[in-house]
Coordinates of C-alpha atoms in Angstrom, one line a residue:
M1 CA 103.9 118.7 74.9
G2 CA 105.5 117.7 78.2
L3 CA 106.9 114.3 79.1
S4 CA 103.9 113.4 81.3
Q5 CA 101.5 114.3 78.5
K6 CA 103.4 112.1 76.1
L7 CA 103.4 109.2 78.5
L8 CA 99.7 109.6 79.1
R9 CA 98.9 109.5 75.4
K10 CA 100.8 106.2 75.1
I11 CA 99.1 104.7 78.1
V12 CA 95.6 106.0 78.0
R13 CA 93.6 104.9 75.0
N14 CA 90.3 106.8 74.6
K15 CA 88.8 109.4 72.3
A16 CA 89.0 112.3 74.8
M17 CA 92.8 111.7 75.3
A18 CA 93.3 112.0 71.5
T19 CA 91.4 115.2 71.1
D20 CA 91.8 117.2 74.3
P21 CA 94.6 119.8 74.7
A22 CA 97.8 118.5 76.3
E23 CA 98.0 121.5 78.7
I24 CA 95.1 120.2 80.9
Y25 CA 97.3 117.3 82.1
G26 CA 99.7 119.6 84.0
W27 CA 100.9 119.2 87.6
R28 CA 98.0 121.1 89.2
V29 CA 95.3 118.5 88.6
Y30 CA 97.5 115.7 90.0
L31 CA 98.5 117.7 93.1
L32 CA 94.9 118.5 93.7
A33 CA 93.8 114.9 93.4
C34 CA 96.6 113.6 95.7
S35 CA 95.9 116.3 98.3
A36 CA 92.2 115.2 98.6
C37 CA 93.2 111.5 98.6
F38 CA 95.0 111.8 101.9
G39 CA 91.4 111.2 103.2
A40 CA 91.5 107.9 101.4
M41 CA 94.8 107.1 103.0
S42 CA 93.2 107.6 106.4
F43 CA 90.5 105.1 105.3
G44 CA 93.1 102.4 104.4
W45 CA 95.4 103.2 107.3
D46 CA 92.8 103.2 110.1
S47 CA 91.1 100.1 108.7
S48 CA 94.3 98.1 108.4
V49 CA 96.3 99.1 111.4
I50 CA 93.9 97.5 113.9
G51 CA 94.2 94.0 112.4
G52 CA 97.9 93.9 113.4
V53 CA 97.5 95.8 116.7
I54 CA 95.0 93.3 118.1
V55 CA 97.5 90.4 117.8
L56 CA 100.4 92.3 119.5
P57 CA 101.1 90.7 122.9
P58 CA 100.9 93.9 124.9
F59 CA 97.5 94.8 123.4
V60 CA 96.2 91.2 124.0
R61 CA 97.2 91.5 127.7
D62 CA 95.9 95.1 128.3
F63 CA 92.6 94.7 126.5
G64 CA 91.7 91.1 127.6
L65 CA 92.1 89.2 124.3
G66 CA 92.9 85.7 125.4
D67 CA 92.7 82.5 123.3
R68 CA 92.4 83.5 119.7
N69 CA 90.4 80.3 118.9
S70 CA 87.6 81.0 121.4
V71 CA 84.3 82.6 120.2
A72 CA 84.4 85.1 123.1
T73 CA 87.8 86.4 122.1
A74 CA 86.7 86.5 118.4
N75 CA 83.6 88.6 119.4
L76 CA 85.7 91.0 121.4
A77 CA 88.2 91.5 118.6
A78 CA 85.3 92.0 116.2
N79 CA 83.8 94.7 118.4
I80 CA 87.1 96.6 118.6
V81 CA 87.6 96.5 114.9
S82 CA 84.0 97.1 113.7
T83 CA 83.4 100.2 115.9
L84 CA 85.3 102.2 113.3
Q85 CA 83.1 101.0 110.5
A86 CA 80.0 101.9 112.5
G87 CA 81.2 105.5 112.8
C88 CA 82.1 105.5 109.1
F89 CA 78.5 104.6 108.2
L90 CA 77.2 107.6 110.1
G91 CA 79.9 109.9 108.7
A92 CA 79.1 108.9 105.1
L93 CA 75.4 109.6 105.6
I94 CA 75.9 113.1 107.0
A95 CA 78.5 114.0 104.4
S96 CA 76.0 114.8 101.6
P97 CA 74.1 117.7 103.2
L98 CA 77.2 119.1 104.7
T99 CA 79.3 119.1 101.5
D100 CA 76.4 120.6 99.5
R101 CA 76.1 123.4 102.0
F102 CA 79.7 124.2 103.0
G103 CA 81.6 122.9 100.0
R104 CA 83.9 120.0 99.2
K105 CA 87.1 121.6 100.4
W106 CA 86.0 122.7 103.9
C107 CA 84.2 119.5 104.6
L108 CA 87.4 117.6 103.9
I109 CA 89.3 119.9 106.3
A110 CA 86.7 119.3 109.0
T111 CA 86.8 115.5 108.5
S112 CA 90.6 115.6 109.0
L113 CA 90.2 117.3 112.4
V114 CA 87.5 114.8 113.5
I115 CA 89.8 111.9 112.6
I116 CA 92.7 113.4 114.6
I117 CA 90.5 113.7 117.7
G118 CA 89.4 110.0 117.4
V119 CA 93.0 108.9 116.9
I120 CA 94.1 110.7 120.1
M121 CA 91.4 109.0 122.1
Q122 CA 92.5 105.6 120.8
A123 CA 96.2 106.2 121.6
A124 CA 95.3 107.3 125.1
A125 CA 92.9 104.4 125.9
S126 CA 95.5 102.6 128.0
G127 CA 93.6 99.3 128.2
K128 CA 90.2 100.9 128.7
L129 CA 87.7 99.3 126.2
A130 CA 85.2 102.2 126.5
A131 CA 87.8 104.8 125.4
M132 CA 88.9 102.6 122.6
Y133 CA 85.4 102.1 121.3
V134 CA 84.6 105.9 121.5
G135 CA 87.9 106.8 119.8
R136 CA 87.4 104.4 117.0
F137 CA 83.8 105.5 116.5
V138 CA 84.8 109.2 116.4
A139 CA 87.6 108.6 114.0
G140 CA 85.2 106.5 111.9
V141 CA 82.8 109.4 111.6
G142 CA 85.6 111.5 110.0
V143 CA 86.9 108.6 107.8
G144 CA 83.4 107.9 106.6
A145 CA 82.6 111.5 105.7
A146 CA 85.9 111.8 103.9
S147 CA 85.2 108.6 102.0
A148 CA 82.0 110.3 100.6
V149 CA 83.4 113.7 99.8
N150 CA 86.9 112.7 98.5
P151 CA 85.7 111.0 95.2
I152 CA 83.2 113.8 94.5
Y153 CA 85.9 116.5 94.8
V154 CA 88.4 114.6 92.6
S155 CA 85.9 113.6 89.9
E156 CA 84.5 117.2 89.7
N157 CA 88.0 118.6 89.1
S158 CA 89.4 115.9 86.8
P159 CA 89.7 116.1 83.0
R160 CA 87.4 113.5 81.4
A161 CA 90.2 111.5 79.6
I162 CA 91.9 110.7 82.9
R163 CA 89.0 110.9 85.3
G164 CA 89.2 107.2 85.9
L165 CA 92.9 107.4 86.7
L166 CA 92.6 110.4 89.1
T167 CA 89.4 109.2 90.8
G168 CA 91.1 105.8 91.1
L169 CA 93.9 107.5 93.0
Y170 CA 91.4 107.2 95.9
Q171 CA 91.8 103.4 95.9
L172 CA 95.6 103.7 95.4
F173 CA 95.8 105.9 98.5
I174 CA 93.6 103.5 100.4
V175 CA 95.9 100.6 99.7
T176 CA 99.0 102.7 100.3
G177 CA 97.7 103.7 103.7
G178 CA 97.0 100.0 104.4
M179 CA 100.4 98.9 103.3
I180 CA 102.1 101.5 105.5
A181 CA 100.0 100.4 108.5
F182 CA 100.9 96.8 107.8
W183 CA 104.7 97.5 107.8
I184 CA 104.4 99.8 110.9
N185 CA 102.7 96.9 112.7
Y186 CA 105.5 94.5 111.6
S187 CA 108.2 97.0 112.6
V188 CA 106.9 97.6 116.1
S189 CA 106.6 93.8 116.7
I190 CA 110.3 93.3 116.2
H191 CA 111.9 96.6 117.3
F192 CA 109.7 98.0 120.2
P193 CA 109.9 96.7 123.8
D194 CA 107.1 94.4 125.0
G195 CA 105.0 97.2 126.6
P196 CA 102.1 99.6 125.8
I197 CA 104.3 101.7 123.5
M198 CA 104.2 98.7 121.0
Y199 CA 100.5 99.3 120.2
I200 CA 100.3 103.0 121.2
F201 CA 102.7 104.1 118.5
P202 CA 100.8 102.5 115.5
L203 CA 97.5 103.8 116.9
A204 CA 98.9 107.3 117.3
I205 CA 100.6 107.5 113.9
Q206 CA 97.1 107.0 112.3
A207 CA 96.8 110.8 112.6
L208 CA 99.5 111.5 110.0
P209 CA 97.4 111.2 106.8
A210 CA 94.6 113.2 108.5
A211 CA 97.1 116.0 109.2
L212 CA 98.4 115.9 105.6
L213 CA 94.8 116.1 104.4
C214 CA 94.2 119.2 106.5
G215 CA 97.4 120.9 105.4
C216 CA 97.1 120.2 101.7
M217 CA 93.4 121.0 101.4
L218 CA 94.1 124.5 102.8
L219 CA 96.2 125.1 99.7
C220 CA 93.6 123.8 97.2
H221 CA 90.7 125.4 95.4
E222 CA 87.0 124.6 95.9
S223 CA 85.3 122.4 93.2
P224 CA 84.2 124.6 90.2
R225 CA 81.1 122.5 89.8
W226 CA 80.1 123.2 93.5
L227 CA 80.8 126.9 92.9
A228 CA 78.5 126.9 89.8
R229 CA 75.7 125.4 91.9
K230 CA 76.1 128.4 94.3
D231 CA 75.9 130.8 91.3
R232 CA 79.5 131.9 91.9
W233 CA 80.2 131.9 88.1
E234 CA 83.3 134.1 88.2
D235 CA 85.0 131.9 90.7
C236 CA 83.9 128.8 88.8
K237 CA 85.4 129.9 85.5
R238 CA 88.6 131.3 87.2
I239 CA 89.3 128.0 89.1
L240 CA 88.4 125.9 86.0
S241 CA 90.9 127.9 84.0
N242 CA 93.5 127.5 86.7
I243 CA 93.2 123.7 87.1
R244 CA 93.1 123.2 83.3
N245 CA 96.2 125.4 82.9
L246 CA 94.5 127.2 80.1
P247 CA 93.2 130.9 79.7
P248 CA 89.5 131.5 80.3
T249 CA 89.0 132.2 76.6
H250 CA 90.4 128.9 75.4
P251 CA 87.8 126.8 73.5
Y252 CA 88.3 123.8 75.8
V253 CA 87.5 125.9 79.0
Q254 CA 84.6 127.6 77.2
E255 CA 83.2 124.2 76.2
E256 CA 83.6 122.6 79.7
F257 CA 82.1 125.7 81.3
Q258 CA 79.2 125.7 79.0
E259 CA 78.6 122.0 79.8
I260 CA 78.4 122.8 83.5
V261 CA 76.0 125.7 82.8
D262 CA 73.8 123.5 80.6
Q263 CA 73.7 120.7 83.1
L264 CA 72.8 123.1 85.9
E265 CA 70.1 124.7 83.8
Q266 CA 68.6 121.2 83.1
D267 CA 68.8 120.3 86.8
R268 CA 67.0 123.5 87.9
R269 CA 64.4 123.1 85.1
L270 CA 63.6 119.6 86.4
I271 CA 63.1 120.3 90.0
G272 CA 64.1 123.9 90.8
D273 CA 66.2 125.0 93.8
A274 CA 65.4 121.8 95.6
T275 CA 65.5 121.0 99.3
Y276 CA 67.1 117.8 100.7
W277 CA 63.8 116.0 100.6
K278 CA 63.0 117.1 97.1
L279 CA 66.4 115.8 96.0
Q280 CA 65.5 112.5 97.7
K281 CA 62.2 112.4 95.7
E282 CA 64.0 113.2 92.5
M283 CA 66.5 110.5 93.1
W284 CA 64.0 107.7 93.8
T285 CA 61.1 108.6 91.6
I286 CA 62.9 109.4 88.3
P287 CA 64.0 106.2 86.6
G288 CA 67.3 107.5 85.3
N289 CA 68.4 108.7 88.7
R290 CA 67.0 105.6 90.5
K291 CA 69.0 103.3 88.2
R292 CA 72.2 105.2 89.0
V293 CA 71.9 105.1 92.7
L294 CA 70.9 101.4 92.8
I295 CA 73.9 100.6 90.6
S296 CA 76.2 102.5 93.0
I297 CA 74.7 100.8 96.1
T298 CA 74.9 97.4 94.5
L299 CA 78.5 97.9 93.4
M300 CA 79.5 98.7 97.0
I301 CA 77.7 95.7 98.4
C302 CA 79.5 93.5 95.9
Q303 CA 82.8 95.2 96.6
Q304 CA 82.6 94.2 100.3
M305 CA 81.2 90.8 99.7
T306 CA 84.4 89.9 97.7
G307 CA 85.9 89.5 101.2
T308 CA 88.6 92.0 100.6
N309 CA 88.3 93.8 103.9
A310 CA 88.1 90.5 105.7
I311 CA 91.7 90.0 104.5
N312 CA 92.7 93.6 104.9
T313 CA 91.6 93.7 108.5
Y314 CA 92.3 90.2 109.7
A315 CA 95.3 89.4 107.5
P316 CA 97.6 88.4 110.4
T317 CA 95.0 86.0 111.7
I318 CA 94.2 84.6 108.3
F319 CA 97.9 84.0 107.6
Q320 CA 98.2 82.2 110.9
N321 CA 95.2 80.0 110.0
L322 CA 96.9 79.1 106.8
G323 CA 99.9 77.7 108.7
L324 CA 102.3 80.6 109.3
T325 CA 103.6 80.6 112.8
G326 CA 104.6 83.5 115.0
T327 CA 103.2 87.0 115.2
S328 CA 106.1 88.7 113.4
T329 CA 105.9 86.2 110.5
S330 CA 102.2 86.7 109.9
L331 CA 102.7 90.5 110.1
F332 CA 105.6 90.3 107.6
S333 CA 103.3 88.4 105.2
T334 CA 100.7 91.0 105.7
G335 CA 103.2 93.7 104.7
I336 CA 104.0 91.8 101.5
Y337 CA 100.2 91.6 100.9
G338 CA 100.1 95.4 101.2
I339 CA 102.8 95.8 98.6
V340 CA 101.0 93.5 96.1
K341 CA 97.9 95.6 96.5
V342 CA 99.7 98.9 95.9
V343 CA 101.6 97.7 92.8
S344 CA 98.4 96.1 91.3
C345 CA 96.4 99.3 91.9
I346 CA 99.1 101.4 90.1
C347 CA 99.0 99.0 87.2
F348 CA 95.2 99.2 86.9
L349 CA 95.2 103.0 87.0
L350 CA 97.9 103.4 84.4
F351 CA 96.9 100.7 82.0
M352 CA 93.3 99.7 82.5
A353 CA 91.0 102.3 84.1
D354 CA 90.8 104.6 81.1
S355 CA 92.0 102.1 78.4
L356 CA 90.5 98.7 79.1
G357 CA 87.7 100.4 80.9
R358 CA 85.5 99.9 84.0
R359 CA 83.1 97.2 82.7
R360 CA 85.7 94.8 81.4
S361 CA 87.9 95.2 84.4
L362 CA 84.9 94.3 86.7
L363 CA 84.0 91.3 84.6
W364 CA 87.2 89.4 84.4
T365 CA 88.3 90.1 88.0
S366 CA 84.9 88.7 89.3
I367 CA 85.9 85.3 88.0
A368 CA 89.6 85.6 89.0
Q369 CA 88.7 86.5 92.6
G370 CA 86.2 83.7 92.9
L371 CA 88.8 81.1 91.7
A372 CA 91.4 82.4 94.3
M373 CA 88.9 82.3 97.1
F374 CA 87.6 78.8 96.2
Y375 CA 91.2 77.4 96.1
I376 CA 91.9 78.8 99.6
G377 CA 88.6 77.4 101.0
L378 CA 89.1 73.9 99.4
Y379 CA 92.7 73.8 100.7
V380 CA 91.6 74.6 104.2
R381 CA 88.8 72.0 103.9
I382 CA 90.8 69.1 102.4
S383 CA 94.3 69.6 103.8
P384 CA 94.1 72.0 106.7
P385 CA 97.4 73.2 108.3
R386 CA 98.3 71.5 111.6
A387 CA 100.3 73.1 114.5
G388 CA 104.0 72.2 114.4
E389 CA 103.9 70.8 110.8
E390 CA 105.6 72.2 107.8
V391 CA 103.4 74.1 105.4
P392 CA 102.9 71.8 102.3
P393 CA 103.3 73.0 98.7
A394 CA 99.5 73.3 98.4
G395 CA 99.5 75.5 101.5
Y396 CA 102.1 77.8 100.0
F397 CA 99.9 78.1 96.9
A398 CA 97.0 79.0 99.2
L399 CA 99.2 81.9 100.5
V400 CA 100.0 82.9 96.9
S401 CA 96.3 82.8 96.2
I402 CA 95.8 85.5 98.9
F403 CA 98.3 87.7 97.1
L404 CA 96.6 86.9 93.7
F405 CA 93.2 87.8 95.2
A406 CA 94.7 91.2 96.3
A407 CA 96.0 91.8 92.8
F408 CA 92.7 90.9 91.1
F409 CA 90.7 93.1 93.4
Q410 CA 92.9 96.1 92.6
F411 CA 92.6 95.4 88.9
G412 CA 88.8 95.9 89.1
W413 CA 86.5 95.9 92.1
G414 CA 88.7 98.1 94.3
P415 CA 89.1 101.3 92.2
A416 CA 86.4 100.8 89.6
C417 CA 83.5 100.9 92.1
W418 CA 84.5 104.3 93.4
I419 CA 85.1 105.6 89.9
L420 CA 81.6 104.6 88.8
A421 CA 79.8 105.8 91.9
S422 CA 81.4 109.3 91.6
E423 CA 81.0 109.8 87.8
I424 CA 77.6 108.4 86.9
P425 CA 75.2 110.6 88.9
A426 CA 73.6 113.8 87.7
A427 CA 75.5 116.9 89.1
R428 CA 72.9 117.9 91.6
L429 CA 72.6 114.4 93.0
R430 CA 76.3 113.5 93.0
S431 CA 77.0 114.1 96.6
L432 CA 73.9 112.3 97.7
N433 CA 74.7 109.4 95.4
V434 CA 78.2 109.0 96.6
S435 CA 77.1 109.4 100.2
Y436 CA 74.7 106.5 99.8
A437 CA 77.4 104.5 98.0
A438 CA 80.0 105.2 100.8
A439 CA 77.5 104.5 103.5
T440 CA 76.6 101.2 101.9
Q441 CA 80.3 100.3 101.6
W442 CA 80.8 101.1 105.3
L443 CA 77.6 99.2 106.4
F444 CA 78.8 96.0 104.7
N445 CA 82.4 96.7 105.7
F446 CA 81.0 96.7 109.3
V447 CA 79.0 93.4 108.6
V448 CA 82.2 91.7 107.3
A449 CA 84.5 93.1 110.0
R450 CA 82.0 92.0 112.7
A451 CA 81.3 88.6 111.3
V452 CA 84.6 87.3 110.0
P453 CA 86.4 86.5 113.3
T454 CA 83.4 84.4 114.3
M455 CA 83.1 82.8 110.8
L456 CA 86.8 81.7 110.9
V457 CA 86.0 79.9 114.1
T458 CA 82.5 78.5 113.4
V459 CA 81.9 78.2 109.6
G460 CA 83.2 74.7 108.9
S461 CA 86.4 73.2 110.2
D462 CA 89.2 75.9 110.3
G463 CA 86.6 78.3 108.8
Y464 CA 86.9 77.0 105.2
G465 CA 83.3 78.0 104.5
T466 CA 84.3 81.6 104.9
Y467 CA 86.3 81.6 101.7
L468 CA 83.7 79.6 99.8
I469 CA 81.0 82.1 100.7
F470 CA 83.1 85.0 99.5
G471 CA 84.1 83.1 96.3
S472 CA 80.5 82.4 95.5
F473 CA 79.7 86.1 95.8
C474 CA 82.5 86.9 93.4
F475 CA 81.1 84.6 90.7
S476 CA 77.6 86.1 91.1
M477 CA 79.0 89.6 90.6
F478 CA 79.9 88.7 87.0
V479 CA 76.2 88.4 86.1
F480 CA 75.3 91.7 87.7
V481 CA 78.0 93.6 85.7
W482 CA 77.2 91.8 82.5
F483 CA 73.6 93.0 82.5
F484 CA 73.7 96.3 84.3
I485 CA 77.0 98.2 84.0
P486 CA 77.7 100.1 80.7
E487 CA 81.2 101.4 79.9
T488 CA 81.9 105.0 81.0
K489 CA 85.6 105.6 80.1
G490 CA 86.2 108.8 78.2
V491 CA 82.6 110.0 78.8
S492 CA 82.2 113.5 80.3
L493 CA 80.2 113.9 83.6
E494 CA 77.6 115.9 81.8
A495 CA 77.1 113.2 79.1
M496 CA 76.1 110.4 81.4
D497 CA 72.4 110.8 80.6
Q498 CA 73.2 109.2 77.2
L499 CA 74.2 106.0 79.0
F500 CA 71.7 105.9 81.9
G501 CA 68.6 107.7 80.6
V502 CA 67.5 111.3 80.7
T503 CA 66.5 112.5 84.1
E504 CA 63.0 113.7 83.3
A505 CA 61.0 114.6 86.3
P506 CA 57.4 113.5 86.8
E507 CA 54.8 116.1 86.0
K508 CA 53.8 116.5 89.6
A509 CA 57.3 117.6 90.6
S510 CA 56.9 120.9 88.7
V511 CA 53.4 121.9 89.7
D512 CA 54.4 124.1 92.7
G513 CA 57.7 125.3 91.4
D514 CA 57.2 126.6 87.8
D515 CA 57.9 130.3 88.7
V516 CA 60.9 129.4 90.7
Q517 CA 62.3 127.2 88.0
E518 CA 61.8 129.8 85.3
T519 CA 63.5 132.5 87.4
S520 CA 66.4 130.2 88.3
E521 CA 66.9 129.3 84.6
K522 CA 66.8 132.9 83.5
D523 CA 69.2 134.0 86.2
T524 CA 71.6 131.2 85.2
K525 CA 71.5 132.2 81.5
V526 CA 72.1 135.9 82.3
Q527 CA 75.0 135.2 84.6
Q528 CA 76.5 132.7 82.2
K529 CA 76.4 135.2 79.3
E530 CA 78.0 137.9 81.5
I531 CA 80.9 135.5 82.3
I532 CA 81.4 134.4 78.7

């Protein structure tokens, strides 16, 4: 047993970790997950960089951002920022049919190229708002599509005992990309000359994670579960054996392969070789499936209504509102905020995702986030910072509360939502389910990004109501998790029916497709026997 396997068995506490062979936790599965998660890094990088760029003096001059306290300026800043999220919403919706047809690997490669094109347009905008809008929208289409495909690819390749950890790498790469973007913004504010290059450089460097995604995915395999859906059984078992670091005849590989076969047989028996619209019908008319997609959508709504992306995107502005003076000072504080998020996310993935579990993590962080937001809101309401005055001790604790909020979010609502959305659906509906979840996330990300600048100016004096609104949502999320979210740690993807209900199709669904279903089922069994 290698060192990494010994460490995992000390950190991860679930039944699967105790019984599964140590060989499956080799370097291949980690490298594969990290390669795909460069798409998540683009998500965090592109979302976070713009918040610092829009407060840089050259950008303010070139793009007509005047008085930051005026509603007109707030609206213009919100338009520039939220155009990315609008593109992400579209990208997440179109990702499902594309990844089901062309595969997870090639869709991730295509999304990286789209992101690079959008980044080039942003960097070349030169003060022209139209070019900036188009560039951010195009990049958003790529980022949104990657956000839907990335968790599917990782979850379909991950061993069940550490699926939470590996799928949660998605969130770690998001916050890492955001942290890097924060520090790049701070660096250019103090080291670059006061000219267009100050904002062109951070906009152009957004292409780096997309380029890494493209290069790394060219070296990776396709998802074995997608290959099984395409009846490429030889390739499925070969790749499964490769990423598990075990021979094809090993009992663990045989068992996992058989689970994939059985799940696919059940899917085809329920609704046959379905079209996109038949899958839609299956998702919304069968109670077990409907419950899963509604949980995924609600989780993503809750994730955004914590207010996390309000702080991610507008952190420099929020820190200035809490009393920090100077662009460089607020950008430095934003960089510290990014570090807190990364460290907290690492702690969650190592010690909580597959040990404490998804449900408990969501429950306690709901209350913790709400308390942090309420303190900030009450401080701004009762003792708001004044220009030219020293920040009082209560103000410094408000700044600390921002960092605590970031840590609490990474301990639960950040990674856990993506883990659940990618692991609870039935195999044939996974891409559709994650696509809806990602699209919902981007829709409400857009709502928050568009609304927050105006809220900080209009919702109560100094925008104190903004924090109270988000805090109230955090408290309400505890109730939702308590009644509707079961624990999924250590449960295989093919065993989720035991938690969410068997996906039995209505009788009408099989009237016209009995012959097709029987043929598909027989073909699958014959091919499976030949492989085994």
